[in-house]
Amino acid sequence: MTTHQPISFWGGVDSEKGIINDPRHELFGESIVGKVLAFPYGKGSTGTSMVVLELVRAKKAPAALVQIEVDPLLVSGPIICKHFYNETIPVVTVRHKDFPLLKTGLQAVVDGTKGEIVLSG
Amino acid sequence: MYLTDREKEMLDGKDGEAVRMAMSILADIGDAVEAQEMTEIIHVHTDSGFYLGDAGLEFVEHLAELEGQVSVPTTMNNTSFDLERGISYGVSQDLFDKIKRIEKAHLKMGAIPTWTCAPHQDGIVPRFGSHVPWSESNAIAFVNSVIGARTNRTGDLIDICSALTGRYPKFGLYLDENRKAEVLIKCENLAENILTDPSFYPLLGYLAGHKAGNKVIAIEGIPKTVSVDSLKGLGAAGASSGSVALFHVIGVTPEAHTRVMCLKEQSPRDAIVVTPEMIKAMEEKLWTTAEERIDWVGFGCPHFSFSEFEEPAGLIQGQQVHKSVEVTVFTSRNIHTWIKQLGILKILKDAGIKIFTDGCLLLYPQKMSHTGTMMTNSGKGGQLHLFSSRAEGRLWQYQRLRGFGHRGKDYTQRFSMAKVIK
């Protein structure tokens, strides 16, 4: 699932349902549960990490996060998950020019260790 | 990243399991952002006490059960309740109980129960140049910009990890080279009556956040007499319309005695020259209702300072807020004590104004079960109400919320207060 708009997890994502709930966002109402979610960068509150952690606890987390810039607030959630819930959400970055290759509906296999995304379909 | 022997000991569990987990998390973040090393910190302002779901609660309880102890003074951000006096303003007992558990865990770890989003107003001010992982966007902007201590936009829960270890990965705004402004905002053409109007500063912050996003900004042309409250309001608005974490005010803030000191390039190509029309346009964006009727007036986002209390007290003394209007003010426990001792609290209470500590204006309308219009002097409050109210499934909608009060009048707070007096 790809968007060219940044995502604010705090206030912009319903952590109980795993749904984008910011009415000004183009993905408003869409579920991010189990998706490889690609967006250019995160925005918004320092509560981002807690929201991502809550998505994991509620089993409503995306499968992986893909961004253009490394966002320390956004990687914090998955890193705490790894150490606290022993669950992994890969976070990878792509170059700006490669971002348009990521299209909603494609299958994506994300390897966070290698920093690799394999697209198909 | 490079870790000192001491840091490796923490990672190996020599300081206990809580410190081991906290250091593991910080080391992973350092690797993710390609930090070279950790930095030693002297203070933390933590938002780990904010309830955003059971995951955060479980995490802090886990650290407390593992005998985690803060290693530097650690102040706590606001929460969703008036905890001190047990006033829940209508939020569920279930949530209240959970926040009490969060409080217990933090107190066990030795955090200071300040419960405020503006700890500097309680006199907690780290020294210039020190490294202080702070959470809470308005406080981050304030401490970086006005005090000149250094913090990134620290993530909730990462802050408590830093408190337990006394470390934070050294990257971003901890490094000299990242503290120079890339965006120059020029205010020198604005008339004095604008520059001395407190309602101008949240609007300027709102504008700056829109223009600068997450870049460091420098603002030129602000009078040296600008109040600390105005700078607080500017930062809060900029941190919520954009991700402003550091703004230099040339000739005012400590890393910006001169232009040369704080700009990355001495003549930025796209300097923004602020006009009264631009400020008016920002005000219109925040003014989202045609309703004349006001249901609620909210002050204290960020928490009201002592000096901010003085003016409304003077204006409303001996009068009553209209019965159809709710007026709420949020502040810290310390400031509440001060205004009580000076009689200000009584004046405001007698007028029908509700004063809360610990809690947050943004979470207050959970109590409301109807739609309505709100008036606030806060650029942050005006923007963020949509989110918090929707998250709670209430009917407050952005279209119905009113941003700034004056619409061409000369003083926001005076007008706001005047409108609600019978």
XYZ file of C-alpha atoms in Angstrom:
543
model
C 0.000 0.000 0.000
C 1.608 3.205 -1.159
C 0.894 6.840 -0.473
C 2.812 9.927 -1.484
C 1.544 11.738 1.580
C 3.352 11.516 4.913
C 1.568 9.633 7.686
C 1.048 10.819 11.242
C 0.613 7.711 13.378
C -0.407 9.613 16.490
C -3.889 10.857 15.789
C -3.769 9.709 12.172
C -4.020 5.952 12.720
C -6.593 4.118 14.803
C -4.430 1.716 16.795
C -7.334 -0.522 17.803
C -8.468 -1.141 14.250
C -5.317 -0.478 12.219
C -7.114 2.046 10.020
C -5.964 5.452 8.765
C -8.349 7.844 10.489
C -7.080 11.240 9.394
C -9.856 12.578 7.146
C -7.377 14.767 5.277
C -5.258 11.784 4.273
C -5.720 10.101 0.905
C -5.761 6.708 2.644
C -8.530 7.767 5.037
C -10.546 4.720 6.060
C -8.028 2.204 4.619
C -6.695 -0.664 6.702
C -2.919 -0.945 7.110
C -3.115 -4.305 8.900
C -0.596 -6.758 7.466
C 0.327 -4.409 4.603
C 3.736 -3.363 3.419
C 3.105 0.318 3.972
C 5.133 2.737 1.847
C 5.081 6.477 2.513
C 7.736 9.140 2.004
C 8.241 10.062 5.651
C 6.490 10.148 8.988
C 5.194 13.292 10.586
C 3.599 14.335 13.800
C 3.923 13.592 17.448
C 6.587 11.908 19.505
C 3.765 9.486 20.407
C 4.440 7.727 17.090
C 6.515 5.036 18.787
C 3.765 4.234 21.262
C 1.135 3.986 18.540
C 3.254 1.558 16.515
C 3.833 -0.517 19.653
C 0.112 -0.537 20.324
C -0.630 -1.678 16.763
C 1.655 -4.646 17.388
C 0.039 -5.475 20.722
C -3.404 -5.296 19.132
C -2.222 -7.440 16.170
C -3.123 -4.626 13.792
C 0.376 -3.632 12.682
C 1.593 -3.258 9.109
C 3.881 -6.083 7.948
C 6.669 -3.664 7.046
C 7.325 0.051 6.680
C 9.024 1.577 3.646
C 10.193 5.182 3.623
C 12.477 7.549 1.763
C 14.052 9.014 4.896
C 15.022 7.233 8.102
C 12.700 8.677 10.688
C 14.009 8.093 14.204
C 10.511 8.412 15.639
C 9.159 5.842 13.259
C 11.905 3.256 13.770
C 11.532 3.560 17.543
C 8.237 1.643 17.608
C 9.489 -1.425 15.709
C 12.732 -1.438 17.740
C 10.873 -1.476 21.052
C 8.615 -4.225 19.636
C 11.641 -6.329 18.854
C 12.991 -6.105 22.386
C 9.712 -6.119 24.302
C 7.204 -8.183 22.310
C 9.819 -10.137 20.371
C 8.060 -9.219 17.128
C 9.673 -7.808 14.025
C 8.417 -5.112 11.685
C 11.088 -4.461 9.063
C 11.684 -0.780 8.292
C 13.556 -0.102 5.064
C 14.368 3.030 3.106
C 14.327 3.463 -0.651
C 15.847 6.159 -2.803
C 13.608 8.992 -3.839
C 13.804 7.976 -7.494
C 12.812 4.386 -6.688
C 9.790 5.287 -4.603
C 7.410 5.461 -7.629
C 8.176 1.782 -8.329
C 6.184 0.932 -5.210
C 2.580 0.723 -6.337
C -0.466 -0.164 -4.316
C -1.540 -3.735 -4.989
C 1.875 -5.204 -5.798
C 3.180 -8.087 -3.723
C 6.268 -7.081 -1.745
C 8.760 -9.207 0.144
C 10.775 -7.042 2.524
C 14.058 -8.131 4.056
C 15.038 -5.659 6.764
C 18.419 -7.257 7.379
C 19.549 -6.997 3.777
C 17.589 -3.805 3.186
C 15.868 -5.386 0.206
C 12.390 -5.244 -1.299
C 11.352 -7.752 -3.958
C 8.259 -6.730 -5.893
C 6.010 -9.006 -7.941
C 2.549 -9.050 -9.472
C 28.053 2.341 16.600
C 30.922 2.814 19.044
C 30.040 2.026 22.645
C 32.230 2.813 25.648
C 33.167 0.050 28.085
C 30.598 1.428 30.486
C 27.887 1.312 27.824
C 28.876 -2.231 26.897
C 28.456 -3.211 30.546
C 24.926 -1.849 30.467
C 24.268 -3.785 27.280
C 25.619 -6.924 28.923
C 23.216 -6.618 31.830
C 25.640 -5.547 34.574
C 23.184 -2.852 35.647
C 20.217 -5.181 35.613
C 17.666 -6.296 33.098
C 15.825 -2.959 32.769
C 19.001 -1.090 31.841
C 19.994 -3.921 29.494
C 16.718 -3.671 27.611
C 16.828 0.134 27.533
C 20.398 0.175 26.243
C 19.615 -2.495 23.619
C 16.815 -0.316 22.283
C 18.975 2.818 22.228
C 21.827 0.978 20.503
C 19.470 -0.283 17.801
C 18.168 3.229 17.218
C 21.722 4.496 17.039
C 22.502 1.883 14.387
C 19.335 2.680 12.418
C 20.197 6.373 12.206
C 23.923 5.673 11.782
C 24.945 7.481 14.966
C 28.669 7.243 15.708
C 28.350 7.090 19.476
C 26.150 7.673 22.511
C 26.060 10.988 24.314
C 25.768 11.454 28.075
C 22.631 13.267 29.076
C 21.731 15.282 32.173
C 17.933 15.470 32.144
C 14.934 13.777 30.535
C 11.409 15.050 29.995
C 9.371 11.938 29.381
C 6.076 11.370 27.649
C 6.122 7.684 28.577
C 3.461 8.468 31.142
C 0.958 9.313 28.440
C -1.617 6.603 27.842
C -1.962 5.711 24.174
C -2.917 2.070 24.659
C -1.941 -0.839 26.861
C 1.366 -1.431 25.087
C 2.980 1.662 26.599
C 1.578 0.781 30.013
C 2.903 -2.772 29.777
C 6.323 -1.497 28.741
C 6.792 0.948 31.628
C 5.389 -1.530 34.168
C 7.863 -4.085 32.857
C 10.796 -1.691 33.321
C 9.612 -0.840 36.836
C 9.179 -4.521 37.750
C 12.743 -5.092 36.566
C 13.836 -2.507 39.162
C 14.683 0.169 36.598
C 15.677 3.510 38.163
C 16.135 6.815 36.407
C 19.762 7.905 36.406
C 19.139 11.611 35.698
C 16.363 13.997 36.825
C 13.319 12.932 34.835
C 10.252 15.136 34.595
C 6.908 13.847 33.398
C 4.735 15.242 30.654
C 1.020 15.874 31.105
C -1.584 13.130 31.109
C -5.319 12.877 30.376
C -6.628 13.619 33.879
C -6.359 15.929 36.812
C -4.633 13.188 38.780
C -3.745 15.288 41.779
C -7.341 15.935 42.718
C -8.802 12.874 41.054
C -10.873 14.897 38.600
C -11.467 12.746 35.553
C -13.758 15.246 33.765
C -15.867 12.429 32.540
C -13.241 10.017 31.253
C -13.789 6.378 32.143
C -12.764 4.757 35.407
C -10.952 2.107 33.370
C -8.672 4.716 31.811
C -8.199 6.478 35.133
C -7.067 3.187 36.704
C -4.604 2.582 33.892
C -3.095 6.030 34.248
C -2.727 5.438 37.988
C -0.765 2.284 37.099
C 1.441 4.310 34.757
C 1.974 6.851 37.519
C 2.904 4.118 39.992
C 5.449 2.607 37.607
C 7.089 5.965 36.942
C 7.213 6.936 40.605
C 8.801 3.567 41.386
C 11.473 4.341 38.803
C 12.065 7.745 40.415
C 10.508 10.087 37.846
C 9.337 13.492 39.100
C 5.517 13.800 39.004
C 5.480 17.191 37.307
C 2.711 16.186 34.841
C 3.214 19.224 32.675
C 3.963 19.868 29.014
C 5.922 23.018 29.938
C 8.391 21.956 32.646
C 10.425 25.131 32.188
C 7.538 27.028 33.759
C 8.049 25.046 36.955
C 11.631 26.228 37.019
C 13.093 23.058 35.555
C 15.525 24.467 33.051
C 18.549 22.491 31.892
C 21.648 24.485 31.181
C 22.628 25.857 27.796
C 24.377 23.317 25.598
C 23.526 20.299 27.732
C 22.116 17.138 26.175
C 18.574 16.446 27.299
C 16.323 13.937 25.528
C 12.941 15.588 25.806
C 9.596 14.476 24.505
C 6.519 16.639 23.925
C 6.836 18.671 20.757
C 6.259 22.110 22.256
C 8.744 21.471 25.070
C 11.311 20.190 22.576
C 11.002 23.353 20.503
C 11.257 25.476 23.640
C 14.267 23.830 25.249
C 16.233 23.663 21.990
C 15.405 27.168 20.903
C 14.922 29.350 23.956
C 17.265 27.574 26.396
C 19.771 26.218 23.891
C 19.938 22.763 25.466
C 19.964 19.993 22.882
C 17.347 17.409 22.054
C 15.912 15.638 19.070
C 12.241 14.925 18.804
C 12.597 12.045 21.249
C 10.091 9.244 20.892
C 7.769 8.279 23.737
C 9.248 5.291 25.639
C 12.680 5.993 24.120
C 12.793 8.873 26.577
C 12.408 6.561 29.572
C 15.098 4.267 28.121
C 17.400 7.295 28.099
C 16.454 8.125 31.667
C 17.403 4.619 32.845
C 20.743 4.587 31.025
C 21.769 8.249 31.012
C 22.503 7.921 27.298
C 21.027 8.795 23.911
C 22.448 8.135 20.431
C 24.314 11.237 19.294
C 22.700 12.385 16.082
C 20.447 15.088 14.718
C 20.211 18.222 16.830
C 22.872 17.016 19.287
C 25.432 17.840 16.573
C 26.578 21.433 15.934
C 26.264 21.147 12.171
C 22.572 20.286 12.323
C 21.590 23.273 14.435
C 22.005 25.908 11.734
C 18.896 27.350 10.152
C 18.023 26.544 6.553
C 14.911 28.691 6.428
C 14.937 32.418 7.138
C 11.686 34.118 8.100
C 11.784 37.915 8.078
C 9.382 39.940 10.203
C 11.026 43.344 10.040
C 8.306 44.844 7.828
C 5.568 44.194 10.348
C 4.157 47.059 12.378
C 4.917 47.330 16.063
C 1.297 46.698 17.067
C 1.519 43.284 15.394
C 4.887 42.410 16.900
C 3.691 43.290 20.390
C 0.409 41.366 20.070
C 0.649 38.017 21.889
C -1.782 36.426 19.415
C 0.686 37.067 16.593
C 3.214 34.522 17.827
C 1.167 31.306 17.578
C 0.130 32.435 14.081
C 3.753 33.055 13.148
C 4.596 29.585 14.467
C 1.768 28.080 12.473
C 3.081 29.792 9.356
C 6.666 28.746 10.105
C 5.682 25.106 10.529
C 3.852 25.119 7.219
C 6.775 26.690 5.398
C 9.656 24.883 7.083
C 8.335 21.388 7.801
C 11.068 19.807 9.892
C 13.857 22.237 8.979
C 15.605 24.497 11.473
C 14.355 28.045 11.100
C 15.649 31.502 11.917
C 13.302 34.406 12.501
C 14.481 37.958 12.075
C 12.862 41.175 13.215
C 11.328 40.099 16.506
C 11.702 42.680 19.298
C 14.028 41.816 22.160
C 11.136 42.381 24.551
C 9.220 39.358 23.209
C 7.825 37.375 26.136
C 8.749 33.828 27.050
C 5.064 32.938 26.705
C 5.025 34.211 23.136
C 8.053 32.096 22.260
C 6.361 29.111 23.881
C 3.252 29.684 21.757
C 5.310 30.135 18.607
C 7.169 26.873 19.138
C 4.055 24.914 20.036
C 2.249 26.004 16.877
C 5.281 25.398 14.664
C 5.834 21.960 16.155
C 2.299 20.943 15.289
C 1.782 22.542 11.854
C 5.233 21.270 10.895
C 7.806 19.374 12.884
C 9.750 22.396 14.059
C 12.157 21.310 16.786
C 14.506 24.308 16.726
C 13.877 27.933 15.843
C 16.357 30.717 16.262
C 15.107 34.215 16.936
C 17.923 36.476 15.843
C 19.016 38.784 18.648
C 16.835 36.928 21.152
C 17.630 33.213 21.503
C 21.029 32.045 22.731
C 22.419 30.461 19.569
C 21.417 33.423 17.436
C 22.997 36.608 18.697
C 23.514 37.435 15.042
C 22.455 36.132 11.654
C 25.955 34.805 11.040
C 25.779 32.609 14.129
C 22.657 30.725 13.211
C 22.275 30.529 9.428
C 23.578 27.671 7.328
C 23.942 29.896 4.268
C 24.365 33.585 4.873
C 21.903 34.603 2.178
C 19.238 31.932 1.916
C 17.691 32.154 -1.540
C 14.124 31.703 -0.468
C 13.813 33.855 2.641
C 10.191 34.305 3.628
C 9.116 37.896 4.149
C 6.118 37.857 6.459
C 3.274 40.246 5.627
C 0.131 41.026 7.647
C -1.828 39.249 4.896
C 0.099 36.029 5.459
C -0.686 36.131 9.173
C -4.314 36.860 8.389
C -4.375 33.841 6.048
C -3.056 31.605 8.833
C -5.737 32.910 11.122
C -8.390 32.129 8.523
C -7.097 28.568 8.249
C -7.545 28.106 11.969
C -10.892 29.853 11.988
C -13.050 26.979 10.923
C -16.580 27.964 11.811
C -19.111 30.602 10.861
C -20.829 30.203 14.236
C -20.897 33.264 16.434
C -21.963 31.281 19.472
C -19.143 29.924 21.637
C -19.565 26.802 23.742
C -16.125 26.389 25.107
C -13.070 28.541 25.684
C -9.883 26.555 26.240
C -6.642 27.958 27.594
C -3.435 26.269 28.593
C -2.126 24.517 25.495
C 0.734 24.380 26.341
C 0.045 24.636 30.064
C -0.617 28.187 31.259
C 2.342 29.902 32.851
C 2.048 32.017 35.962
C 2.238 35.220 33.943
C -0.489 34.041 31.575
C -2.874 33.710 34.517
C -2.491 37.292 35.630
C -4.272 38.996 32.754
C -7.526 37.002 32.665
C -7.736 37.281 36.428
C -7.560 41.052 36.137
C -10.152 41.156 33.365
C -12.770 38.894 34.844
C -12.612 39.817 38.503
C -16.108 40.170 39.954
C -17.869 38.955 36.811
C -19.375 35.639 35.781
C -18.813 33.417 32.778
C -22.080 32.950 30.871
C -23.825 29.740 31.925
C -23.864 28.394 28.374
C -20.099 28.652 28.088
C -17.440 26.442 29.587
C -14.072 28.025 30.296
C -11.199 25.721 31.156
C -7.552 26.397 31.881
C -4.839 23.745 32.139
C -1.662 24.252 34.117
C 0.918 22.509 36.273
C 0.665 21.607 39.958
C 3.323 24.126 40.916
C 1.699 27.029 39.139
C -1.650 26.007 40.618
C -0.079 26.330 44.067
C 1.297 29.765 43.245
C -1.970 31.170 41.874
C -3.792 29.753 44.874
C -1.462 31.505 47.293
C -1.853 34.794 45.442
C -5.656 34.685 45.295
C -5.789 34.379 41.504
C -7.322 30.930 41.678
C -10.221 32.202 43.772
C -10.964 35.052 41.369
C -11.098 32.674 38.420
C -13.099 30.006 40.221
C -15.589 32.571 41.515
C -16.096 33.688 37.922
C -16.956 30.116 36.945
C -13.664 29.216 35.256
C -12.421 25.668 35.734
C -8.733 25.206 36.411
C -7.158 21.788 35.972
C -3.660 20.474 36.557
C -1.852 17.441 35.092
C -4.244 17.058 32.177
C -4.375 18.323 28.640
C -6.656 20.739 26.842
C -6.512 18.505 23.778
C -8.130 15.645 25.661
C -10.689 17.633 27.569
C -13.638 17.480 25.156
C -13.932 13.783 25.816
C -16.418 15.019 28.352
C -18.530 16.777 25.766
C -21.267 14.778 24.134
C -22.374 17.436 21.659
C -20.875 19.402 18.830
C -19.898 22.940 19.489
C -17.547 25.781 18.847
C -14.353 26.294 20.696
C -12.200 29.336 21.102
C -8.574 29.097 22.080
C -5.477 31.263 22.144
C -3.445 28.208 21.192
C -2.148 27.609 17.693
C -1.481 24.018 18.698
C -4.892 23.489 20.258
C -6.596 24.941 17.200
C -4.953 22.383 14.967
C -4.958 19.239 16.994
C -8.440 19.083 18.349
C -9.627 17.207 15.354
C -7.337 14.328 16.118
C -7.908 13.853 19.792
C -11.640 14.269 19.574
C -12.025 11.902 16.657
C -9.791 9.371 18.338
C -12.265 9.318 21.187
C -15.186 9.050 18.838
C -16.754 12.277 19.964
C -18.650 14.649 17.805
C -16.355 17.614 17.918
C -15.341 18.296 14.368
C -12.664 20.444 12.929
C -15.141 22.403 10.832
C -16.868 23.425 14.001
C -13.832 24.464 15.909
C -12.833 28.030 16.183
C -9.221 28.959 16.196
C -8.302 32.452 17.149
C -10.538 34.902 18.787
C -9.823 38.340 17.536
C -10.582 38.528 13.792
C -9.164 41.946 13.317
C -9.629 42.947 16.924
C -6.501 43.847 18.715
C -6.072 41.255 21.397
C -7.067 37.625 21.423
C -7.310 36.929 25.095
C -9.104 40.126 25.948
C -11.699 39.461 23.267
C -12.061 35.856 24.281
C -12.690 36.780 27.844
C -15.054 39.582 26.894
C -17.153 37.244 24.804
C -17.844 34.880 27.640
C -18.639 37.367 30.328
C -22.360 37.771 30.864
